[in-house]
Each structure stands twice: as structure tokens, then as C-alpha cells.
Amino acid sequence: MHKVSTMLRVPKIQTITSVAGLRNHIAKLPTHFQVDVVVVSPMTRTLETAVGLFGGDTVDVADGHKLLMRAQSEQEGVRTEQKAIVAQSSVPFIAHEACREQTGLHPCDHRRTVSYYQHQFPSIDFSLVESDSDTLYDPMSREPNYSVVDRVWTFLKPERHIAVVTHAAFLRILSQCFEKDLREKYGTTARDELVQEFRNCELRSIQLLDCEVNGASDGRCAYSHPGGEALLQLT
């Protein structure tokens, strides 16, 4: 879920519905669909989305289960009541600040402490988040685009199938890194599809290929799924 610096926000019930709709889509994908690792931005909205999509069932009591997210009570105007979520496989969840939203200035992009997240999401690995407090956030200025570009490449890992749960501005800047090459090799259609704005709980699956070795390819596969209002219309 992407929020702005004002009080305008996506309704919590819409976010829950979007996660449920995308989770159902993932469950219906071919059996060869797989994820080796889930890399997630250490922000509450992305952590909840990651465990909601790639975790197991919700439970009242997590006895004997690996707990991904603890149950939470309702806080009016802030969050809804949610049951605990358990793991359904051995796929690791790794929090990484390199795929955080473009930070600074906007209060919604200031994260909580790692110690809070470790309690609420006990099976997510936060070892790559260097500071307990948020040292990236500057309340007086917005992070420049070049800084986000520098972060884009630092979270890449050796796994082949990586689910990245991140933010709209981060994905927009990442997409722009490929804009020129896409336009030159594949035309405006592929370019426009990649760089268009990401919606809430949208799944966009991209194959990154070395064109010098593999030749031309449109880089798309069948796992993509709409987000935002389009996703809500499917549920």
C-alpha cells in the first residue's frame, strides 16, 4: 500500500480485500510457480502484505506453527483486528532497507524500530537492517532519486525466483532504470507496461534477461495480476 504525506489513505478494508484477492490469484497459478525467497521492505504495510500473500493460514492460536505475524487488536482509524499468520513453507522472509520506499519528509515513510517489528513478525529475518531506529529518514527533505537508484541494486540476491514486496515510488524509479533499453529493443509497448504506475497489491512479474546472450524477449510472463481498483473489481 502506498500512502502520501497528507492524511489521504487507502482504506484498511480495501487493503485487506486486495491482499485476499491477490493471494487467491497466486494460489491458482501453475504448480511450477515458485518463490525462493521473499525480500520485503521493513515497513508495516509491506510486512503485513508479504505475510498475507506468501504466508500460511490465519489462526487463533499458533501452537506448533512457525509464526510469521502475531495477532493484533483493532485500533479505530489506524488498523483492523487481524488473526495471527503462520508459515506454510520453508521459504525465508528477509527484511531489507534497500527496497524501502523513497524516504524522507513524508511521515508515512518513517519506519518503526526493528525491535518492534521483530516482536510483531517473529519469523522474518531482520539481520540485514543495520539500525534499530530509522537512520534513513530525514523529516526535512525527500530522498533524491539517485539515492534510491543506488539502493535498487544492493538487495539483489543469488536466488532465481524472488518476490519483492516494496513500494510504488521505489518500483517507479527501478523501472526507469530500464526505460531506455526497453524502448530501443522492444518498442514503446513493453516500455509503457513496465513503467506505468503500480497499484495497491498489484503483482507484476518480470523476467530480467541478458539480451546480448538470450536475444530479444518481451520479458513478461503469465503471473502478473492487476492491483488497486482493478483488483477489487475481481474479488
Coordinates of N, CA and C in Angstrom, one line a residue:
M1 N 0.8 -1.2 0.0 CA 0.0 0.0 0.0 C 0.9 1.2 0.0
H2 N 0.6 2.2 -0.9 CA 1.4 3.4 -1.0 C 0.6 4.5 -0.5
K3 N 1.1 5.3 0.5 CA 0.5 6.5 1.0 C 1.3 7.7 0.7
V4 N 0.6 8.8 0.9 CA 1.3 10.1 0.6 C 1.4 10.9 1.9
S5 N 2.0 12.1 1.9 CA 2.3 12.8 3.1 C 1.0 13.4 3.8
T6 N -0.1 13.5 3.0 CA -1.3 14.0 3.6 C -2.0 12.9 4.4
M7 N -3.2 13.2 4.9 CA -4.0 12.2 5.7 C -4.8 11.3 4.7
L8 N -4.8 11.6 3.4 CA -5.4 10.7 2.5 C -4.8 9.3 2.5
R9 N -5.6 8.3 2.6 CA -5.0 6.9 2.7 C -5.9 5.9 2.1
V10 N -5.4 4.8 1.7 CA -6.2 3.7 1.2 C -6.9 3.1 2.4
P11 N -8.2 2.9 2.3 CA -9.0 2.3 3.5 C -8.4 1.0 3.8
K12 N -8.3 0.7 5.1 CA -7.7 -0.6 5.6 C -8.5 -1.8 5.0
I13 N -9.8 -1.7 4.9 CA -10.6 -2.8 4.4 C -10.3 -3.1 3.0
Q14 N -9.9 -2.0 2.2 CA -9.6 -2.2 0.8 C -8.2 -2.9 0.7
T15 N -7.3 -2.6 1.6 CA -6.0 -3.3 1.6 C -6.2 -4.8 1.9
I16 N -7.0 -5.1 2.9 CA -7.2 -6.5 3.3 C -7.9 -7.2 2.1
T17 N -8.9 -6.6 1.5 CA -9.5 -7.2 0.3 C -8.6 -7.4 -0.8
S18 N -7.7 -6.5 -1.1 CA -6.7 -6.6 -2.1 C -5.7 -7.7 -1.9
V19 N -5.2 -7.9 -0.6 CA -4.3 -9.0 -0.3 C -5.0 -10.3 -0.5
A20 N -6.3 -10.4 -0.1 CA -7.0 -11.7 -0.3 C -7.2 -12.0 -1.7
G21 N -7.5 -11.0 -2.5 CA -7.7 -11.2 -4.0 C -6.4 -11.7 -4.7
L22 N -5.3 -11.0 -4.3 CA -4.1 -11.4 -4.9 C -3.6 -12.8 -4.4
R23 N -3.8 -13.1 -3.2 CA -3.5 -14.4 -2.6 C -4.2 -15.5 -3.3
N24 N -5.5 -15.3 -3.6 CA -6.3 -16.2 -4.4 C -5.7 -16.4 -5.8
H25 N -5.3 -15.3 -6.4 CA -4.7 -15.4 -7.7 C -3.4 -16.3 -7.7
I26 N -2.6 -16.0 -6.7 CA -1.3 -16.8 -6.6 C -1.6 -18.3 -6.4
A27 N -2.6 -18.6 -5.6 CA -3.0 -20.0 -5.3 C -3.4 -20.7 -6.6
K28 N -3.9 -20.0 -7.6 CA -4.4 -20.6 -8.8 C -3.4 -20.7 -9.9
L29 N -2.2 -20.2 -9.6 CA -1.1 -20.2 -10.6 C -0.6 -21.6 -10.8
P30 N 0.0 -21.9 -12.0 CA 0.5 -23.3 -12.2 C 1.5 -23.7 -11.1
T31 N 1.6 -25.0 -11.0 CA 2.4 -25.6 -9.9 C 3.8 -25.3 -10.0
H32 N 4.3 -24.9 -11.3 CA 5.7 -24.6 -11.4 C 6.0 -23.2 -10.9
F33 N 5.0 -22.4 -10.6 CA 5.3 -21.1 -10.0 C 5.9 -21.3 -8.6
Q34 N 7.0 -20.7 -8.4 CA 7.7 -20.8 -7.1 C 8.4 -19.6 -6.7
V35 N 8.7 -19.4 -5.4 CA 9.4 -18.3 -4.9 C 10.5 -18.9 -4.0
D36 N 11.8 -18.5 -4.2 CA 12.9 -19.0 -3.4 C 13.1 -18.2 -2.2
V37 N 12.7 -16.9 -2.2 CA 12.9 -16.0 -1.1 C 12.0 -14.8 -1.3
V38 N 11.5 -14.3 -0.1 CA 10.6 -13.1 -0.1 C 11.5 -12.0 0.5
V39 N 11.8 -11.0 -0.3 CA 12.5 -9.8 0.2 C 11.5 -8.7 0.4
V40 N 11.5 -8.2 1.6 CA 10.4 -7.2 1.9 C 10.9 -6.0 2.6
S41 N 10.4 -4.8 2.2 CA 10.7 -3.6 2.8 C 10.3 -3.6 4.3
P42 N 11.1 -3.1 5.2 CA 10.8 -3.1 6.7 C 9.8 -2.0 7.1
M43 N 8.7 -2.0 6.5 CA 7.6 -1.1 6.8 C 6.4 -1.9 7.1
T44 N 5.6 -1.4 8.1 CA 4.4 -2.2 8.5 C 3.5 -2.6 7.3
R45 N 3.2 -1.7 6.4 CA 2.3 -2.0 5.3 C 2.9 -3.1 4.4
T46 N 4.2 -3.1 4.1 CA 4.7 -4.2 3.3 C 4.9 -5.5 4.0
L47 N 5.3 -5.4 5.3 CA 5.4 -6.7 6.1 C 4.1 -7.4 6.2
E48 N 3.0 -6.7 6.4 CA 1.7 -7.3 6.5 C 1.3 -7.9 5.2
T49 N 1.6 -7.1 4.1 CA 1.3 -7.6 2.7 C 2.0 -8.9 2.4
A50 N 3.3 -8.9 2.7 CA 4.2 -10.1 2.4 C 3.7 -11.3 3.1
V51 N 3.4 -11.2 4.4 CA 3.0 -12.4 5.1 C 1.6 -12.8 4.7
G52 N 0.7 -11.8 4.4 CA -0.6 -12.1 3.9 C -0.6 -12.9 2.6
L53 N 0.3 -12.5 1.7 CA 0.4 -13.1 0.4 C 1.1 -14.5 0.4
F54 N 2.2 -14.6 1.0 CA 3.1 -15.7 0.9 C 3.2 -16.6 2.2
G55 N 2.5 -16.1 3.2 CA 2.4 -16.9 4.5 C 1.3 -18.0 4.4
G56 N 1.1 -18.6 5.5 CA 0.1 -19.7 5.5 C -1.3 -19.2 6.0
D57 N -2.0 -20.0 6.7 CA -3.4 -19.6 7.1 C -3.3 -18.7 8.3
T58 N -4.5 -18.0 8.5 CA -4.6 -17.3 9.8 C -5.1 -18.3 10.9
V59 N -4.7 -18.1 12.1 CA -5.0 -19.0 13.2 C -5.3 -18.2 14.4
D60 N -6.1 -18.8 15.3 CA -6.4 -18.2 16.6 C -5.3 -18.4 17.6
V61 N -4.7 -19.6 17.5 CA -3.6 -19.9 18.4 C -2.5 -20.6 17.5
A62 N -1.3 -20.2 17.7 CA -0.2 -20.6 16.8 C 0.6 -21.8 17.4
D63 N -0.1 -22.6 18.2 CA 0.6 -23.8 18.8 C 1.2 -24.7 17.7
G64 N 2.5 -25.0 17.8 CA 3.1 -25.9 16.9 C 3.4 -25.4 15.5
H65 N 3.1 -24.1 15.3 CA 3.3 -23.5 14.0 C 4.4 -22.4 14.1
K66 N 5.1 -22.3 13.0 CA 6.1 -21.2 12.8 C 5.3 -19.9 12.6
L67 N 5.4 -18.9 13.5 CA 4.6 -17.7 13.5 C 5.2 -16.6 12.6
L68 N 4.5 -16.2 11.6 CA 5.0 -15.1 10.8 C 4.6 -13.7 11.3
M69 N 3.3 -13.6 11.7 CA 2.8 -12.4 12.3 C 1.9 -12.7 13.5
R70 N 2.1 -11.9 14.5 CA 1.2 -12.1 15.7 C -0.1 -11.5 15.4
A71 N -1.1 -11.9 16.2 CA -2.5 -11.3 16.1 C -2.4 -9.9 16.6
Q72 N -3.3 -9.1 16.1 CA -3.3 -7.7 16.5 C -4.8 -7.3 16.7
S73 N -5.0 -6.4 17.7 CA -6.3 -5.9 18.0 C -6.6 -4.7 17.2
E74 N -7.9 -4.3 17.2 CA -8.3 -3.2 16.4 C -7.9 -1.9 17.1
Q75 N -7.5 -0.9 16.3 CA -7.3 0.5 16.8 C -8.1 1.4 15.8
E76 N -9.1 2.0 16.3 CA -10.0 2.7 15.4 C -9.3 3.8 14.6
G77 N -9.5 3.8 13.3 CA -8.8 4.8 12.4 C -7.4 4.4 12.1
V78 N -6.9 3.4 12.7 CA -5.5 3.0 12.4 C -5.3 1.6 11.8
R79 N -6.0 0.6 12.4 CA -5.8 -0.7 11.9 C -7.1 -1.6 12.3
T80 N -7.3 -2.6 11.6 CA -8.4 -3.6 11.9 C -7.8 -4.7 12.7
E81 N -8.7 -5.5 13.3 CA -8.3 -6.7 14.1 C -7.8 -7.7 13.0
Q82 N -6.7 -8.4 13.3 CA -6.2 -9.4 12.4 C -5.8 -10.6 13.3
K83 N -6.0 -11.8 12.7 CA -5.6 -13.0 13.4 C -4.1 -13.2 13.0
A84 N -3.4 -14.1 13.8 CA -2.0 -14.5 13.6 C -1.9 -15.2 12.2
I85 N -0.8 -15.1 11.6 CA -0.5 -15.8 10.3 C 0.7 -16.7 10.5
V86 N 0.6 -17.9 10.1 CA 1.7 -18.9 10.2 C 2.4 -19.1 8.9
A87 N 3.6 -19.7 8.9 CA 4.3 -20.0 7.7 C 3.7 -21.3 7.1
Q88 N 3.7 -21.3 5.7 CA 3.2 -22.5 5.0 C 4.4 -23.3 4.4
S89 N 5.6 -22.8 4.4 CA 6.7 -23.4 3.7 C 8.0 -22.9 4.4
S90 N 9.1 -23.4 3.9 CA 10.4 -23.0 4.4 C 11.0 -21.8 3.7
V91 N 10.2 -21.2 2.8 CA 10.7 -20.0 2.1 C 11.1 -18.9 3.1
P92 N 12.3 -18.4 3.0 CA 12.7 -17.4 4.0 C 12.1 -16.0 3.7
F93 N 11.8 -15.2 4.7 CA 11.3 -13.8 4.5 C 12.5 -13.0 5.1
I94 N 13.0 -12.1 4.2 CA 14.1 -11.2 4.6 C 13.8 -9.8 4.5
A95 N 13.9 -9.0 5.6 CA 13.6 -7.6 5.5 C 14.9 -6.9 5.0
H96 N 14.7 -5.9 4.1 CA 15.9 -5.3 3.5 C 15.6 -3.8 3.3
E97 N 16.4 -2.9 3.9 CA 16.1 -1.5 3.7 C 16.4 -1.0 2.3
A98 N 17.1 -1.7 1.5 CA 17.4 -1.3 0.2 C 16.2 -1.2 -0.7
C99 N 15.1 -1.9 -0.4 CA 13.9 -1.8 -1.2 C 12.8 -1.1 -0.4
R100 N 13.2 -0.2 0.5 CA 12.3 0.7 1.2 C 11.7 1.7 0.2
E101 N 10.6 2.3 0.5 CA 10.0 3.4 -0.2 C 11.0 4.6 -0.2
Q102 N 11.0 5.4 -1.3 CA 11.7 6.6 -1.3 C 11.3 7.3 0.0
T103 N 12.3 7.7 0.8 CA 12.1 8.1 2.2 C 12.3 9.6 2.4
G104 N 12.0 10.0 3.6 CA 12.2 11.4 4.0 C 10.9 12.2 3.7
L105 N 10.7 13.2 4.6 CA 9.7 14.2 4.5 C 8.3 13.7 4.8
H106 N 7.8 12.6 4.2 CA 6.5 12.1 4.4 C 6.5 11.3 5.6
P107 N 5.6 11.6 6.6 CA 5.6 10.8 7.8 C 5.3 9.3 7.6
C108 N 4.5 9.0 6.6 CA 4.2 7.6 6.3 C 5.4 6.7 5.9
D109 N 6.5 7.4 5.6 CA 7.7 6.6 5.1 C 8.7 6.6 6.2
H110 N 8.3 6.9 7.5 CA 9.2 6.7 8.6 C 8.9 5.4 9.3
R111 N 9.8 4.5 9.4 CA 9.6 3.2 9.9 C 9.6 3.1 11.4
R112 N 9.0 2.0 12.0 CA 9.2 1.8 13.4 C 10.5 1.1 13.7
T113 N 10.8 0.9 15.0 CA 12.1 0.2 15.3 C 12.1 -1.2 14.9
V114 N 13.3 -1.7 14.7 CA 13.4 -3.2 14.3 C 12.9 -4.0 15.5
S115 N 13.2 -3.6 16.7 CA 12.8 -4.4 17.9 C 11.2 -4.6 17.9
Y116 N 10.5 -3.6 17.5 CA 9.0 -3.7 17.4 C 8.7 -4.7 16.3
Y117 N 9.3 -4.6 15.2 CA 9.0 -5.5 14.1 C 9.3 -6.9 14.4
Q118 N 10.5 -7.1 15.1 CA 10.9 -8.5 15.4 C 9.9 -9.1 16.4
H119 N 9.2 -8.4 17.2 CA 8.2 -8.9 18.1 C 6.9 -9.2 17.3
Q120 N 6.5 -8.3 16.4 CA 5.3 -8.5 15.7 C 5.4 -9.5 14.6
F121 N 6.6 -9.6 14.0 CA 6.8 -10.6 12.8 C 8.0 -11.5 13.2
P122 N 7.8 -12.4 14.1 CA 9.0 -13.1 14.7 C 9.7 -14.0 13.8
S123 N 9.2 -14.4 12.6 CA 9.9 -15.3 11.7 C 10.5 -14.6 10.5
I124 N 10.4 -13.3 10.5 CA 11.1 -12.6 9.4 C 12.5 -12.2 9.9
D125 N 13.4 -12.4 9.0 CA 14.9 -12.1 9.3 C 15.1 -10.6 9.1
F126 N 15.5 -9.9 10.2 CA 15.8 -8.5 10.1 C 17.3 -8.2 10.3
S127 N 18.1 -9.3 10.1 CA 19.5 -9.1 10.4 C 20.2 -8.2 9.4
L128 N 19.7 -7.9 8.3 CA 20.3 -7.0 7.3 C 19.9 -5.6 7.5
V129 N 19.0 -5.3 8.4 CA 18.6 -3.9 8.8 C 19.6 -3.5 9.9
E130 N 20.5 -2.6 9.6 CA 21.6 -2.3 10.4 C 21.3 -1.6 11.7
S131 N 20.3 -0.7 11.7 CA 20.0 0.1 12.9 C 18.6 -0.2 13.4
D132 N 18.5 -0.2 14.7 CA 17.1 -0.4 15.3 C 16.2 0.7 15.0
S133 N 16.7 1.9 15.1 CA 15.9 3.1 14.8 C 16.1 3.5 13.3
D134 N 15.3 4.3 12.8 CA 15.3 4.7 11.4 C 16.3 5.8 11.1
T135 N 17.4 5.4 10.6 CA 18.5 6.4 10.3 C 18.4 6.9 8.9
L136 N 17.6 6.4 8.0 CA 17.5 6.8 6.7 C 16.5 8.0 6.5
Y137 N 15.6 8.1 7.4 CA 14.5 9.1 7.3 C 15.0 10.5 7.7
D138 N 14.7 11.4 6.9 CA 15.0 12.9 7.2 C 13.7 13.6 7.1
P139 N 13.2 14.1 8.3 CA 11.9 14.8 8.3 C 11.8 16.1 7.5
M140 N 13.0 16.6 7.1 CA 13.1 17.9 6.5 C 13.2 17.8 5.0
S141 N 13.6 16.7 4.4 CA 13.8 16.6 3.0 C 13.5 15.2 2.4
R142 N 13.2 15.2 1.1 CA 12.8 13.9 0.5 C 14.1 13.3 -0.1
E143 N 14.2 12.0 0.0 CA 15.4 11.3 -0.5 C 15.5 11.5 -2.1
P144 N 16.6 11.9 -2.6 CA 16.8 12.2 -4.0 C 16.7 10.8 -4.8
N145 N 16.3 10.9 -6.1 CA 16.1 9.7 -6.9 C 17.4 8.9 -7.0
Y146 N 18.5 9.6 -7.2 CA 19.8 8.9 -7.4 C 20.1 8.0 -6.2
S147 N 19.7 8.4 -5.0 CA 19.9 7.6 -3.8 C 19.1 6.3 -3.9
V148 N 17.9 6.5 -4.3 CA 17.0 5.3 -4.5 C 17.6 4.3 -5.5
V149 N 18.1 4.9 -6.6 CA 18.8 4.1 -7.7 C 19.9 3.3 -7.1
D150 N 20.7 4.0 -6.3 CA 21.9 3.3 -5.6 C 21.4 2.1 -4.8
R151 N 20.2 2.3 -4.1 CA 19.7 1.2 -3.3 C 19.1 0.1 -4.1
V152 N 18.6 0.4 -5.3 CA 18.0 -0.6 -6.1 C 18.8 -1.9 -6.3
W153 N 20.1 -1.7 -6.5 CA 20.9 -2.9 -6.9 C 21.5 -3.6 -5.7
T154 N 21.4 -3.0 -4.5 CA 22.1 -3.6 -3.4 C 21.3 -4.8 -2.8
F155 N 20.0 -4.9 -3.1 CA 19.3 -6.0 -2.5 C 19.2 -7.3 -3.4
L156 N 19.8 -7.3 -4.5 CA 19.8 -8.4 -5.4 C 20.5 -9.6 -4.8
K157 N 19.9 -10.8 -4.9 CA 20.5 -12.0 -4.3 C 20.6 -13.1 -5.3
P158 N 21.3 -14.2 -5.0 CA 21.6 -15.3 -6.0 C 20.4 -16.1 -6.4
E159 N 19.3 -16.1 -5.6 CA 18.1 -16.8 -5.9 C 17.5 -16.4 -7.3
R160 N 16.9 -17.4 -8.0 CA 16.4 -17.1 -9.3 C 14.9 -16.5 -9.2
H161 N 14.2 -16.9 -8.3 CA 12.8 -16.5 -8.2 C 12.6 -15.7 -6.9
I162 N 12.5 -14.4 -7.0 CA 12.5 -13.6 -5.8 C 11.2 -12.8 -5.8
A163 N 10.4 -12.8 -4.7 CA 9.3 -12.0 -4.5 C 9.7 -10.8 -3.7
V164 N 9.5 -9.6 -4.3 CA 9.9 -8.4 -3.6 C 8.7 -7.6 -3.3
V165 N 8.4 -7.4 -2.0 CA 7.3 -6.6 -1.5 C 7.7 -5.2 -1.1
T166 N 7.4 -4.3 -2.0 CA 8.0 -2.9 -1.8 C 7.0 -1.9 -2.1
H167 N 7.4 -0.7 -2.6 CA 6.5 0.5 -2.6 C 6.5 1.1 -4.1
A168 N 5.5 1.9 -4.3 CA 5.2 2.4 -5.6 C 6.4 3.3 -6.1
A169 N 6.8 4.2 -5.3 CA 7.9 5.1 -5.8 C 9.2 4.4 -6.0
F170 N 9.5 3.4 -5.2 CA 10.7 2.6 -5.4 C 10.6 1.9 -6.7
L171 N 9.5 1.2 -7.0 CA 9.3 0.5 -8.2 C 9.3 1.4 -9.4
R172 N 8.8 2.6 -9.3 CA 8.8 3.5 -10.4 C 10.2 3.9 -10.8
I173 N 11.0 4.2 -9.8 CA 12.4 4.6 -10.1 C 13.2 3.4 -10.6
L174 N 12.9 2.2 -10.0 CA 13.6 1.0 -10.6 C 13.2 0.8 -12.0
S175 N 12.0 0.9 -12.4 CA 11.5 0.7 -13.8 C 12.2 1.7 -14.7
Q176 N 12.4 2.9 -14.2 CA 13.0 3.9 -15.1 C 14.5 3.6 -15.5
C177 N 15.1 2.7 -14.6 CA 16.5 2.3 -14.9 C 16.5 1.5 -16.2
F178 N 15.4 0.8 -16.6 CA 15.4 0.0 -17.8 C 14.6 0.7 -18.9
E179 N 14.2 1.9 -18.8 CA 13.3 2.5 -19.7 C 13.9 2.7 -21.1
K180 N 15.1 3.2 -21.2 CA 15.8 3.4 -22.4 C 16.0 2.1 -23.2
D181 N 16.6 1.1 -22.5 CA 16.8 -0.2 -23.2 C 15.6 -0.8 -23.7
L182 N 14.5 -0.8 -22.9 CA 13.2 -1.4 -23.3 C 12.7 -0.7 -24.6
R183 N 12.8 0.6 -24.6 CA 12.3 1.3 -25.8 C 13.0 1.0 -27.0
E184 N 14.4 0.9 -26.9 CA 15.2 0.6 -28.0 C 15.1 -0.8 -28.5
K185 N 14.9 -1.8 -27.6 CA 14.9 -3.2 -28.0 C 13.6 -3.7 -28.3
Y186 N 12.5 -3.3 -27.6 CA 11.2 -3.9 -27.7 C 10.1 -2.9 -28.1
G187 N 10.4 -1.6 -28.2 CA 9.4 -0.7 -28.6 C 8.7 -0.1 -27.4
T188 N 7.7 0.8 -27.7 CA 7.1 1.5 -26.6 C 6.1 0.7 -25.8
T189 N 5.5 -0.4 -26.4 CA 4.5 -1.2 -25.7 C 5.1 -1.8 -24.4
A190 N 6.3 -2.5 -24.5 CA 6.9 -3.2 -23.4 C 7.4 -2.1 -22.4
R191 N 7.9 -1.0 -22.9 CA 8.4 0.1 -22.1 C 7.2 0.6 -21.3
D192 N 6.1 0.9 -21.9 CA 5.0 1.5 -21.2 C 4.4 0.6 -20.2
E193 N 4.4 -0.7 -20.4 CA 3.9 -1.7 -19.5 C 4.7 -1.7 -18.2
L194 N 6.0 -1.6 -18.4 CA 6.9 -1.7 -17.2 C 6.8 -0.5 -16.3
V195 N 6.8 0.7 -17.0 CA 7.0 2.0 -16.2 C 5.7 2.6 -15.7
Q196 N 4.5 2.0 -16.1 CA 3.3 2.6 -15.6 C 3.2 2.4 -14.1
E197 N 2.4 3.3 -13.5 CA 2.3 3.4 -12.1 C 1.8 2.1 -11.5
F198 N 2.4 1.6 -10.4 CA 2.0 0.4 -9.7 C 0.8 0.7 -8.8
R199 N -0.2 -0.2 -8.7 CA -1.3 0.0 -7.9 C -1.2 -0.8 -6.6
N200 N -2.1 -0.6 -5.7 CA -2.1 -1.3 -4.4 C -2.3 -2.8 -4.6
C201 N -1.4 -3.6 -4.0 CA -1.4 -5.1 -4.1 C -1.4 -5.6 -5.6
E202 N -0.7 -4.9 -6.4 CA -0.5 -5.4 -7.8 C 0.7 -6.3 -7.9
L203 N 0.5 -7.4 -8.6 CA 1.6 -8.3 -8.9 C 2.0 -8.1 -10.3
R204 N 3.3 -7.7 -10.5 CA 3.8 -7.6 -11.9 C 5.1 -8.4 -12.0
S205 N 5.0 -9.5 -12.8 CA 6.1 -10.4 -12.9 C 6.9 -10.1 -14.1
I206 N 8.2 -9.9 -13.9 CA 9.1 -9.5 -15.0 C 10.3 -10.5 -15.0
Q207 N 10.7 -10.9 -16.2 CA 11.9 -11.7 -16.4 C 13.0 -10.8 -16.9
L208 N 14.1 -10.7 -16.1 CA 15.2 -9.9 -16.5 C 16.2 -10.8 -17.2
L209 N 16.4 -10.5 -18.5 CA 17.2 -11.3 -19.4 C 18.4 -10.5 -19.9
D210 N 19.5 -11.2 -20.1 CA 20.7 -10.6 -20.8 C 20.4 -10.7 -22.3
C211 N 20.0 -9.6 -22.9 CA 19.6 -9.6 -24.3 C 20.8 -10.0 -25.2
E212 N 22.0 -9.7 -24.8 CA 23.1 -10.0 -25.7 C 23.3 -11.5 -25.8
V213 N 22.9 -12.2 -24.8 CA 23.0 -13.7 -24.8 C 21.8 -14.4 -25.2
N214 N 20.6 -13.9 -24.7 CA 19.4 -14.7 -25.0 C 18.6 -14.1 -26.1
G215 N 19.0 -13.0 -26.7 CA 18.2 -12.4 -27.7 C 17.0 -11.7 -27.2
A216 N 16.2 -11.2 -28.1 CA 15.0 -10.3 -27.8 C 14.0 -11.2 -27.1
S217 N 13.3 -10.6 -26.1 CA 12.2 -11.2 -25.4 C 11.4 -10.0 -24.9
D218 N 10.1 -10.2 -24.8 CA 9.2 -9.2 -24.2 C 9.3 -9.1 -22.7
G219 N 10.0 -10.1 -22.0 CA 10.3 -10.0 -20.6 C 9.1 -10.2 -19.7
R220 N 7.9 -10.6 -20.3 CA 6.7 -10.8 -19.5 C 6.4 -12.2 -19.3
C221 N 5.7 -12.6 -18.3 CA 5.2 -13.9 -18.1 C 3.8 -13.9 -17.5
A222 N 3.2 -15.0 -17.3 CA 1.7 -15.1 -17.1 C 1.3 -14.9 -15.6
Y223 N 2.2 -14.5 -14.8 CA 1.8 -14.4 -13.3 C 1.3 -13.1 -12.9
S224 N 1.4 -12.1 -13.8 CA 1.0 -10.7 -13.4 C -0.5 -10.6 -13.1
H225 N -0.8 -9.7 -12.2 CA -2.2 -9.5 -11.8 C -2.4 -8.0 -11.5
P226 N -3.6 -7.5 -11.8 CA -3.8 -6.1 -11.6 C -3.9 -5.7 -10.1
G227 N -3.7 -4.5 -9.8 CA -3.8 -4.0 -8.4 C -4.8 -2.9 -8.3
G228 N -4.9 -2.3 -7.1 CA -5.8 -1.1 -6.9 C -7.3 -1.4 -7.2
E229 N -8.0 -0.5 -7.8 CA -9.4 -0.6 -8.1 C -9.7 -1.8 -9.0
A230 N -8.8 -2.1 -9.9 CA -9.0 -3.2 -10.9 C -9.0 -4.5 -10.1
L231 N -8.1 -4.7 -9.1 CA -8.1 -5.9 -8.3 C -9.4 -6.0 -7.5
L232 N -9.9 -5.0 -6.9 CA -11.1 -5.0 -6.1 C -12.3 -5.5 -7.0
Q233 N -12.3 -5.1 -8.2 CA -13.4 -5.5 -9.1 C -13.4 -7.0 -9.4
L234 N -12.2 -7.6 -9.2 CA -12.2 -9.1 -9.5 C -12.5 -9.9 -8.3
T235 N -12.6 -9.3 -7.1 CA -12.9 -10.1 -5.9 C -14.4 -10.1 -5.5

